[in-house]
PDB file of C-alpha atoms in Angstrom:
ATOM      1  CA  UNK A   1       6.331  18.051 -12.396  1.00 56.00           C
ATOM      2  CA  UNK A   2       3.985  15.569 -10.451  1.00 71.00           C
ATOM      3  CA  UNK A   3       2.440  16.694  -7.238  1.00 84.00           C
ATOM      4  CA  UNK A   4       0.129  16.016  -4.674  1.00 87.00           C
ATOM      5  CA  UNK A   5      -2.560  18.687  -4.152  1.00 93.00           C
ATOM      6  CA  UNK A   6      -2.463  20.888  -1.047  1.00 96.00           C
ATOM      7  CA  UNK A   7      -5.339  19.180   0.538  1.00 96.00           C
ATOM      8  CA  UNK A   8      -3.684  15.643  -0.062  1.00 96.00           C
ATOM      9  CA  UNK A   9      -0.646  17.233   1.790  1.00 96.00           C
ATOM     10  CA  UNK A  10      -2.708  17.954   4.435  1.00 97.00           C
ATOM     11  CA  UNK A  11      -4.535  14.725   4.431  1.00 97.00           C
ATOM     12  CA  UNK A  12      -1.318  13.190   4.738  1.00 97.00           C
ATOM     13  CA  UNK A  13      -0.328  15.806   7.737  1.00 97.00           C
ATOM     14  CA  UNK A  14      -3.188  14.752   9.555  1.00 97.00           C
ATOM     15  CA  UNK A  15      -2.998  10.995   8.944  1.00 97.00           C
ATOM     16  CA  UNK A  16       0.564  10.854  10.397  1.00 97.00           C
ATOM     17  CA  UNK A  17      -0.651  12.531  13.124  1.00 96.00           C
ATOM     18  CA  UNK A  18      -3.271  10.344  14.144  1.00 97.00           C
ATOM     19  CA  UNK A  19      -1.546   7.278  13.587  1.00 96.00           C
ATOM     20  CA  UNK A  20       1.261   8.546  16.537  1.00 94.00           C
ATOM     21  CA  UNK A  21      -1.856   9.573  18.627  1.00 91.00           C
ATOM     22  CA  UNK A  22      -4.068   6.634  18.373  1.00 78.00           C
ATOM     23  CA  UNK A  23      -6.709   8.368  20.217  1.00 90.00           C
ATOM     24  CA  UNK A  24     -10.219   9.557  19.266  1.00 95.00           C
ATOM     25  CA  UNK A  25      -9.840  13.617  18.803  1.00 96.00           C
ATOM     26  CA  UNK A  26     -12.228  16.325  17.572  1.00 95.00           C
ATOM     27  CA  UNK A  27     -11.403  18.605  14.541  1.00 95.00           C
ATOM     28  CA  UNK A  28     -10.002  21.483  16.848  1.00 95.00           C
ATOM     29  CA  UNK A  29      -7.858  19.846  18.747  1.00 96.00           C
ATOM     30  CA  UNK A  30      -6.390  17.911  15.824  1.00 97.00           C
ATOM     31  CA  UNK A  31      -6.117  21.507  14.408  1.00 97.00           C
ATOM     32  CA  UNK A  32      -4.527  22.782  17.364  1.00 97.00           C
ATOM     33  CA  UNK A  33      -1.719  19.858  16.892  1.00 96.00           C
ATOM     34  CA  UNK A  34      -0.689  19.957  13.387  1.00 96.00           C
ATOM     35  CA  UNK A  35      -1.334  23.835  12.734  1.00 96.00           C
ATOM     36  CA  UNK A  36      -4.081  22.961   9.748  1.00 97.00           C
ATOM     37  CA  UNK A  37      -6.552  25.573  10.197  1.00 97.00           C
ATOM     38  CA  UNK A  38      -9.613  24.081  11.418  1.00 96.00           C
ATOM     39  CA  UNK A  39     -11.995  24.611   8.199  1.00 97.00           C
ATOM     40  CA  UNK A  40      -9.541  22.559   6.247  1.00 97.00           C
ATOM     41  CA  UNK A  41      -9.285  19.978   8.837  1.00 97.00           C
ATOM     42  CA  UNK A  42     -12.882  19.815   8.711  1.00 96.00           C
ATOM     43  CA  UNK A  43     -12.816  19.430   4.516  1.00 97.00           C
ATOM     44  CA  UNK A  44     -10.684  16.839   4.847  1.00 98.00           C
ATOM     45  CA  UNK A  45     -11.686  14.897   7.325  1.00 97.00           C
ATOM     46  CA  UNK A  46     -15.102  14.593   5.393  1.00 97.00           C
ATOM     47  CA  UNK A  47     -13.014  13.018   2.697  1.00 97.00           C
ATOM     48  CA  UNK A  48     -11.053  11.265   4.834  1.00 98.00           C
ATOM     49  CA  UNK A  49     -14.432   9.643   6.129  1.00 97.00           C
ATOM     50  CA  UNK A  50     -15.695   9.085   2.761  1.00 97.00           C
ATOM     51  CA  UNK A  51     -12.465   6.973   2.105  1.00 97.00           C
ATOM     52  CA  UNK A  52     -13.108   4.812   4.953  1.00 97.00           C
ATOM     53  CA  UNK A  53      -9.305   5.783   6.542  1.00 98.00           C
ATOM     54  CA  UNK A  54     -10.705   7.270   8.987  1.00 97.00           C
ATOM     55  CA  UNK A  55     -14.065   7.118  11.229  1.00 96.00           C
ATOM     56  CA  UNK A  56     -15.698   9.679  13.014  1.00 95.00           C
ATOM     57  CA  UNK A  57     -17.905   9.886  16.358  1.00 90.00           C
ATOM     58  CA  UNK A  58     -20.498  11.837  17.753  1.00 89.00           C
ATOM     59  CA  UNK A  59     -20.899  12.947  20.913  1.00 84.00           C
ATOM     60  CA  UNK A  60     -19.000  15.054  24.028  1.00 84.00           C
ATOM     61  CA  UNK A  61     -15.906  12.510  23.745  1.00 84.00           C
ATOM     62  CA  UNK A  62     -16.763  12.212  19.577  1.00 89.00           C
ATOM     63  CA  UNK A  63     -13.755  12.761  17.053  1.00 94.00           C
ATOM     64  CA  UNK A  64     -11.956  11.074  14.472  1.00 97.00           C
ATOM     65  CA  UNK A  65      -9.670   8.218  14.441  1.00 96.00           C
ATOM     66  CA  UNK A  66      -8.114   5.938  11.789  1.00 97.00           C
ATOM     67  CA  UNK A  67     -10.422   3.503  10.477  1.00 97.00           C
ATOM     68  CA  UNK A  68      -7.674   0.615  10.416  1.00 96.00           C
ATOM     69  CA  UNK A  69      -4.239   0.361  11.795  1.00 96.00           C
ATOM     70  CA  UNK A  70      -1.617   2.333  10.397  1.00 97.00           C
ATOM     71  CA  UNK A  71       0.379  -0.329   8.818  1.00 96.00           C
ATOM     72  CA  UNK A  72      -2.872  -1.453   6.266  1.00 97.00           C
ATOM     73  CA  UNK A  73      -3.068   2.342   5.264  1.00 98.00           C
ATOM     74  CA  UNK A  74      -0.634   2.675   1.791  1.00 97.00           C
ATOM     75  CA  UNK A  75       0.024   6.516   0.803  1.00 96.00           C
ATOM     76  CA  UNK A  76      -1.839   5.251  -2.573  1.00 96.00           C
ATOM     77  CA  UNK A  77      -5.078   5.153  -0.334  1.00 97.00           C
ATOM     78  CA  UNK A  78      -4.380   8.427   1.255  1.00 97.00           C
ATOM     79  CA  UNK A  79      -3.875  10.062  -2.509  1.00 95.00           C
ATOM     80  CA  UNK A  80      -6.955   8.761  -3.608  1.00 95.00           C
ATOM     81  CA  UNK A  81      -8.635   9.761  -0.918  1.00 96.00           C
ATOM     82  CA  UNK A  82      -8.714  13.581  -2.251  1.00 95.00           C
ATOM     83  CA  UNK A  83      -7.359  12.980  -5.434  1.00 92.00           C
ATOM     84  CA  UNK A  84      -9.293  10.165  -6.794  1.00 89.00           C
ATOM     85  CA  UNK A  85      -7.301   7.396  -9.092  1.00 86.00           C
ATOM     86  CA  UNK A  86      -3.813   7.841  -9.199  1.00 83.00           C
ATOM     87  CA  UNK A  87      -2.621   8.541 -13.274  1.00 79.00           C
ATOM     88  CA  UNK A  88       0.310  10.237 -14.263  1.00 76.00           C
ATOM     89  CA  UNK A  89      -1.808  11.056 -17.630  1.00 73.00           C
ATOM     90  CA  UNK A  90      -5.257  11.649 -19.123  1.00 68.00           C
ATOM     91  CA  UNK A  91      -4.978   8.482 -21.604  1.00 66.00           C
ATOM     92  CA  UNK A  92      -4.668   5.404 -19.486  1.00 60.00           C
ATOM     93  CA  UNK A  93      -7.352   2.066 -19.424  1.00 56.00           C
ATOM     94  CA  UNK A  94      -9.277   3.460 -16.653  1.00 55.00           C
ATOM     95  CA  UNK A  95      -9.634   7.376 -18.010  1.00 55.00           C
ATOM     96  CA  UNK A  96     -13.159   7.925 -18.135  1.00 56.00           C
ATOM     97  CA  UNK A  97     -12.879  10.533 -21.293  1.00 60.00           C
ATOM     98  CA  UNK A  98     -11.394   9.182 -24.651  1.00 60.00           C
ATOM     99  CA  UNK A  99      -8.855  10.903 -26.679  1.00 66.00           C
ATOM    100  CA  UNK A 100      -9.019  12.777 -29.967  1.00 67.00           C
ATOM    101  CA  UNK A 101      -5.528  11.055 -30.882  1.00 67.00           C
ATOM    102  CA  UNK A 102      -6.520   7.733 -29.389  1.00 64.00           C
ATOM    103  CA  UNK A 103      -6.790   5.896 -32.704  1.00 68.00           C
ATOM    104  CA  UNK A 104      -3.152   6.820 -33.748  1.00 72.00           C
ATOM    105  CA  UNK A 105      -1.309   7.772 -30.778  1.00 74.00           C
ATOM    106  CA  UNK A 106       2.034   6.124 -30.582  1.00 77.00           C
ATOM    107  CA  UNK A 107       2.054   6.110 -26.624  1.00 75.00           C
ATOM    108  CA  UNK A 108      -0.904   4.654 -26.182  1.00 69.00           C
ATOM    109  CA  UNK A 109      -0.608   1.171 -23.815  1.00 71.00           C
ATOM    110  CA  UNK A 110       2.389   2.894 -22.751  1.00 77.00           C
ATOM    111  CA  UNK A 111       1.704   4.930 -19.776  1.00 78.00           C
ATOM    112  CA  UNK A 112       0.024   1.959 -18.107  1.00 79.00           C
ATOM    113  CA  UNK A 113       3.464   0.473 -17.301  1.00 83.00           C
ATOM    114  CA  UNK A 114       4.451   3.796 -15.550  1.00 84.00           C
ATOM    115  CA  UNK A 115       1.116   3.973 -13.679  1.00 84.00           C
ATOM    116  CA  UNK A 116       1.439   0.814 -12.335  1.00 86.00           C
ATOM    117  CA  UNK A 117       4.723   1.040 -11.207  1.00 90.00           C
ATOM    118  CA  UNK A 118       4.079   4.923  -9.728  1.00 90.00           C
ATOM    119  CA  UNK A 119       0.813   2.911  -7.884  1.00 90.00           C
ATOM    120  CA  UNK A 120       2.911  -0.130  -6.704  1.00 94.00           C
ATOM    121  CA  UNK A 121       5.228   2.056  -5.292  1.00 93.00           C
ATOM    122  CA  UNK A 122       2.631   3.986  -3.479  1.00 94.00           C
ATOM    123  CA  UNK A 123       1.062   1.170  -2.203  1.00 95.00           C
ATOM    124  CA  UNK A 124       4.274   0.090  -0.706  1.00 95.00           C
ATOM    125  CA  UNK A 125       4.793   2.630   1.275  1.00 95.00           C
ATOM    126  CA  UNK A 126       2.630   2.786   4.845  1.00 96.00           C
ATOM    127  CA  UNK A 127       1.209   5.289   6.830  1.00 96.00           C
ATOM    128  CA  UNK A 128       3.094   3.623   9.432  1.00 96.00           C
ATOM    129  CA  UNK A 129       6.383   4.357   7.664  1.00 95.00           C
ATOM    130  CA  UNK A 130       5.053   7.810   7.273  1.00 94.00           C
ATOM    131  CA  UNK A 131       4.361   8.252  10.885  1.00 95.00           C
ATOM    132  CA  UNK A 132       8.123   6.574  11.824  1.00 93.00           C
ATOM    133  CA  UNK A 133       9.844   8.910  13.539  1.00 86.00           C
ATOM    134  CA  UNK A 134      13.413   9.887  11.375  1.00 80.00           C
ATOM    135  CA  UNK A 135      16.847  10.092  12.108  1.00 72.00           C
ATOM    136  CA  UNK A 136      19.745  11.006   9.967  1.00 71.00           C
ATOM    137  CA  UNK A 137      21.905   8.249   8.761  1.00 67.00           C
ATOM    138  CA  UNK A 138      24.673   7.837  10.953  1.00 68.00           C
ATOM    139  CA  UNK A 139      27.033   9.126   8.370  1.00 67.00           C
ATOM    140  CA  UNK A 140      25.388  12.403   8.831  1.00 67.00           C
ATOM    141  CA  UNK A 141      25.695  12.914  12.259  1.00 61.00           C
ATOM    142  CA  UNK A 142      29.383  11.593  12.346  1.00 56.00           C
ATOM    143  CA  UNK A 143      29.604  13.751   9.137  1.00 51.00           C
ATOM    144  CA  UNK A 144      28.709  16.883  11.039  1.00 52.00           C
ATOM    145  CA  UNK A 145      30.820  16.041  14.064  1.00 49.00           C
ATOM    146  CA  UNK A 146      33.614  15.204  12.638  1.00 47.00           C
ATOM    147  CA  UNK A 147      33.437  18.491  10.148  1.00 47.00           C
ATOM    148  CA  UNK A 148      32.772  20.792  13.330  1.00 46.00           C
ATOM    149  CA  UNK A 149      35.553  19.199  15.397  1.00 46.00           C
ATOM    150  CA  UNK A 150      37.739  19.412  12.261  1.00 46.00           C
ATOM    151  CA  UNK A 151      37.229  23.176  12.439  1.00 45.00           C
ATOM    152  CA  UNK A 152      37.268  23.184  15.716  1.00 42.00           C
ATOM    153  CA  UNK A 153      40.643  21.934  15.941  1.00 40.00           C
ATOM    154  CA  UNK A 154      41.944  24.607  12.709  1.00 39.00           C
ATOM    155  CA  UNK A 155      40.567  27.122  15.144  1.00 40.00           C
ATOM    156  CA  UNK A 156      42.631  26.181  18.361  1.00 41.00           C
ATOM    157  CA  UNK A 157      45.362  25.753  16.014  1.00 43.00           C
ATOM    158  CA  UNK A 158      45.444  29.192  14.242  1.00 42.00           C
ATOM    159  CA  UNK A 159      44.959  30.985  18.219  1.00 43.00           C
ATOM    160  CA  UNK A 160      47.998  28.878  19.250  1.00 45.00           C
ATOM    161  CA  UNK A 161      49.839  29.988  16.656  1.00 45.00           C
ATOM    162  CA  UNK A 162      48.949  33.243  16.421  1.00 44.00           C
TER     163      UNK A 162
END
């Protein structure tokens, strides 16, 4: 199974949370709104500064705040942020360590394709989208209402019956 660390889940937490705040904040009160305990938010942020996402102030009114609008910020950039480059295996044209199997290995070449499409889909999806707020598709809700009414209705109809 792929996944994203913990601390890129977090990264990701606090990202979305800044980009519907849009206001400079300091560690403990972004803490205090997401529910990340504060040494973590603190870990990350570092990284998140290191990245350039996000910038960071000194001061009595100091904090963080994204580095550029939310809509230039892909979830690739956020991954690599904590996770460094994004490869679904070891054995890919940018791995810094060789393979003992690299000479002979039938899949080599191969994993680039899947790389590149896992990164381009990444990189298609915004921090912006991320921070969108979501509804159910209207065939959910109507789904729902219409079920409950349905039952509704069986209900009134078994007590008049009764």
């Amino acid at each position: 199974m792929f996944r994203i660390n913990k601390l890129t889940d977090y990264a990701v937490v606090l990202l979305v949370d800044m980009a519907r705040s849009d206001s400079v904040r300091a560690a403990h009160q972004i803490a205090a709104d997401t529910g990340v305990p504060g040494p973590t938010v603190a870990k990350v942020m570092k990284a998140l500064v290191r990245s350039g996402l996000v910038r960071s102030a000194r001061g009595a009114s100091g904090g963080y705040v994204l580095a550029r609008p939310a809509d230039r910020i892909a979830v690739a950039d956020m991954i690599q942020a904590l996770e460094g480059p994004i490869a679904m295996t070891a054995c890919v044209d940018t791995a810094e360590e060789g393979c003992e199997r690299e000479g002979f290995c039938t899949m080599a070449g191969h994993w680039n394709r899947v790389n590149t499409a896992v990164r381009k889909a990444l990189q298609g999806i915004t921090l912006a989208d991320m921070a969108a707020p979501t509804l159910p598709p209207p065939w959910a809700v109507e789904g729902v209402m219409a079920s409950s009414a349905g039952q509704e209705s069986y209900r009134e109809g078994s007590r008049a019956s009764s």
